[in-house]
C-alpha positions as a Python dict, from the first residue, in 0.01 Angstrom:
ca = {
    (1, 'X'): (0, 0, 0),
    (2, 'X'): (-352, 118, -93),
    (3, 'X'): (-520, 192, -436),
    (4, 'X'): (-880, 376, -434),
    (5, 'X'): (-1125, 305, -733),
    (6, 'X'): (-1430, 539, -786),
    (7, 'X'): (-1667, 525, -1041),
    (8, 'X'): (-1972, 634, -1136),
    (9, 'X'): (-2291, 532, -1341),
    (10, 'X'): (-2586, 720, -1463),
    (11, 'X'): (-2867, 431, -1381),
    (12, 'X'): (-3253, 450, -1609),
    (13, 'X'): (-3392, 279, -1338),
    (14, 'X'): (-3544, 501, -977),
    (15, 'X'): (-3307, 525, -676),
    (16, 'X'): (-3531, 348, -486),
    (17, 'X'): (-3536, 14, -716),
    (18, 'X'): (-3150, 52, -717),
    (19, 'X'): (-3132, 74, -336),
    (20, 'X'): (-3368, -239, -312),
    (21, 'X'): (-3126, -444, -491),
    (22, 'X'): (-2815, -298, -291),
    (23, 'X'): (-2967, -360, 48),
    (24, 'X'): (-3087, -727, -31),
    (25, 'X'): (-2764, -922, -69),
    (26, 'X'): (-2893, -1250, -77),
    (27, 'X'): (-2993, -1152, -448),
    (28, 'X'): (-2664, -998, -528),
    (29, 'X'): (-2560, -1339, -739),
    (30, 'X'): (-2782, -1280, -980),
    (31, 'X'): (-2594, -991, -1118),
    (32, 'X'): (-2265, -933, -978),
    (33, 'X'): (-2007, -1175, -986),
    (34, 'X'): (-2031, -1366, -673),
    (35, 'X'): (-2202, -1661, -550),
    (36, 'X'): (-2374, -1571, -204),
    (37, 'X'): (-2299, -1827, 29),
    (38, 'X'): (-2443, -1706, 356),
    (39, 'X'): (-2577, -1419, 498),
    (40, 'X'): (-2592, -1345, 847),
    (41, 'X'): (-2821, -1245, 989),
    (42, 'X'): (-3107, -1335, 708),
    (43, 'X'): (-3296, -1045, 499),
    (44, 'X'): (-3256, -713, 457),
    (45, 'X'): (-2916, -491, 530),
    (46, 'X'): (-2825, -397, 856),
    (47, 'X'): (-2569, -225, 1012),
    (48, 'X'): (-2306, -562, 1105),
    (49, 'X'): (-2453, -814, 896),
    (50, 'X'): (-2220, -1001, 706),
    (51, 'X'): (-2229, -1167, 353),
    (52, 'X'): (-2030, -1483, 282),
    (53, 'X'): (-1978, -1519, -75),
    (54, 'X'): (-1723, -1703, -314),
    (55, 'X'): (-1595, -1587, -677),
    (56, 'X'): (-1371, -1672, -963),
    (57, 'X'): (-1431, -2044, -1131),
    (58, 'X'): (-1644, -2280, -958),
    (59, 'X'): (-1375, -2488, -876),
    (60, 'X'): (-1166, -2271, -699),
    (61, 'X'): (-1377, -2087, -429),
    (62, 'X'): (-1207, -1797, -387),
    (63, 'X'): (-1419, -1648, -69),
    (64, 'X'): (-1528, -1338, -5),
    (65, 'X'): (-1677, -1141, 315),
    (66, 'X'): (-1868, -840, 305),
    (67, 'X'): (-1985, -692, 592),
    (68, 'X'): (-2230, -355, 611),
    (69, 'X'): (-2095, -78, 878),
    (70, 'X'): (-2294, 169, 781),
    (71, 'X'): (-2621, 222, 635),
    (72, 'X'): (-2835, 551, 612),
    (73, 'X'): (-3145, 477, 410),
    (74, 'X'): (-3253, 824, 384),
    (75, 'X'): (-2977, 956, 199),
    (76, 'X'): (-2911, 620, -11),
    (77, 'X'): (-2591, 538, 157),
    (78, 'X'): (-2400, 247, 266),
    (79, 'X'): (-2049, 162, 364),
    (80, 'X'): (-1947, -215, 356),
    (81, 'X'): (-1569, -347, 473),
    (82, 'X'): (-1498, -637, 233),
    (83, 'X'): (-1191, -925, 275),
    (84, 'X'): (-1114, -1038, -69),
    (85, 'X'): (-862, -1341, -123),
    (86, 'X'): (-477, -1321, -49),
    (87, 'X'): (-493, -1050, 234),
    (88, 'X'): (-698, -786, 39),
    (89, 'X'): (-928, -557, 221),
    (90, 'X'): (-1195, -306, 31),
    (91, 'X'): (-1359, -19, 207),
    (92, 'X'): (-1658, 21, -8),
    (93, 'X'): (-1885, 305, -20),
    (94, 'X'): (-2186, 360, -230),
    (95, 'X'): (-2435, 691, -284),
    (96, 'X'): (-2733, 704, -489),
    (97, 'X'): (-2858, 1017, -619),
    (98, 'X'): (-3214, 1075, -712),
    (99, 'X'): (-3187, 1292, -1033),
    (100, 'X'): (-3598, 1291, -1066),
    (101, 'X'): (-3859, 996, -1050),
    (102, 'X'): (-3675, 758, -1348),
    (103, 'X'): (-3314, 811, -1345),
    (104, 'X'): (-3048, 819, -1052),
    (105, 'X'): (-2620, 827, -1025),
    (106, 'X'): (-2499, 608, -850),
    (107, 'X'): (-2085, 669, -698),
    (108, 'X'): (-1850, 397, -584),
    (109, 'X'): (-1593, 479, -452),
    (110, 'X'): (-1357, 137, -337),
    (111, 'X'): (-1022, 138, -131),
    (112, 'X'): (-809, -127, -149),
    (113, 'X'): (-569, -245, 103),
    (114, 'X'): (-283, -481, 45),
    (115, 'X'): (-93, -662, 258),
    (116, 'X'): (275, -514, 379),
    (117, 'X'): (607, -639, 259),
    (118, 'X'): (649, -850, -65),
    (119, 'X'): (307, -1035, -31),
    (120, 'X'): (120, -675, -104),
    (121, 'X'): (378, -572, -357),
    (122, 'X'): (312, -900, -590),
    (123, 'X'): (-71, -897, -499),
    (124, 'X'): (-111, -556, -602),
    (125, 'X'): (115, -646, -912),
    (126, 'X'): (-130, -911, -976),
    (127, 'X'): (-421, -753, -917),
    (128, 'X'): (-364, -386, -1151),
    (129, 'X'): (-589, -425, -1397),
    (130, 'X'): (-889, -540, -1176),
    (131, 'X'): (-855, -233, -965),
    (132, 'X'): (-1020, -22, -1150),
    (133, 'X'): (-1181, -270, -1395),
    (134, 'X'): (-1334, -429, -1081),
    (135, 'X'): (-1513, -224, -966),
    (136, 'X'): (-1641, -73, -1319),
    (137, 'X'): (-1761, -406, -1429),
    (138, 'X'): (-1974, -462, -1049),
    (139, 'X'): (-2116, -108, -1096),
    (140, 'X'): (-2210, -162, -1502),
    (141, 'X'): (-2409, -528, -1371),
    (142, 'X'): (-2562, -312, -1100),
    (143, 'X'): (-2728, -45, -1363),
    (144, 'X'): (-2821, -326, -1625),
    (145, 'X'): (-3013, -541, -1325),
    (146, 'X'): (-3165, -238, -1205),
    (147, 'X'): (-3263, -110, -1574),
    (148, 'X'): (-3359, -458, -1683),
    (149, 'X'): (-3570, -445, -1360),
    (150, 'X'): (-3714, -144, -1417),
    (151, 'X'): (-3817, -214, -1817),
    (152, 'X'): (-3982, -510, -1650),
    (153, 'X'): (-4185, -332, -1406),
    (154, 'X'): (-4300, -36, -1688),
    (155, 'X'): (-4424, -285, -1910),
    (156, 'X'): (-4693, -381, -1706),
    (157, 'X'): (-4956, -132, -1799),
    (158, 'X'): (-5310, -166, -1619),
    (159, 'X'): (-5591, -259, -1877),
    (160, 'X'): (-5839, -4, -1967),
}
């Protein structure tokens, strides 16, 4: 059983600020909704790193593993395999657009696989409303980081 999720943002913020905060996942807790526990190897994205990271309340630690399989930095690309909780698998993919010097779109597009038999069927019952909500809500924390960001850095005006 699969279900694929794809939307889309319009982002006040240059494709290069949001593709700085895609490609450094140690600082992805401090606007999606994950706490990074690891990241291996350290820095940057690259092509097989892999991101630990937990969600959901504190006290249950509901882990999470991202891993990048593709990234093409020229084109503002990158393709991550994610294992979520309970058998689920994500094939993420995300595309930046320039759209001139201030403003970008950003796609992402998310397949979800569920495990066969009964165990999919009740996970996928479980999960419906997140499927789509999901990945709406990581993409909406994305553009308000990268805007917030971005408001920051224009502020700062030289003196004259």
């Amino acid at each position: 059983m699969n279900y694929t999720s794809c939307p889309t943002s319009l982002v006040n913020a240059p494709v290069e600020l949001v593709w700085a905060l895609l490609t450094r996942p140690e600082g992805w807790g401090t606007f999606y909704d994950v706490r990074i526990t690891t990241v291996d190897p350290v820095g940057p994205a690259v092509v097989g790193q892999t991101v630990f990271a937990e969600s959901g309340p504190p006290f249950l630690h509901l882990k999470l593993q991202f891993r990048f399989t593709q990234i093409d930095a020229q084109n503002y690309r990158l393709r991550l395999d994610a294992q979520f909780p309970f058998g689920v698998t994500v094939r993420e993919e995300l595309t930046c657009i320039p759209l001139g010097q201030e403003q970008c779109r950003v796609n992402y597009h998310c397949g979800f696989g569920f495990p066969t038999g009964w165990r999919g069927t009740a996970v996928h019952a479980l999960m419906r409303r997140e499927l789509d909500a999901g990945p709406a809500d990581s993409l909406d924390r994305l553009q308000r980081e990268a805007e917030r960001v971005h408001a920051k850095s224009s502020l700062r005006m030289p003196f004259t």
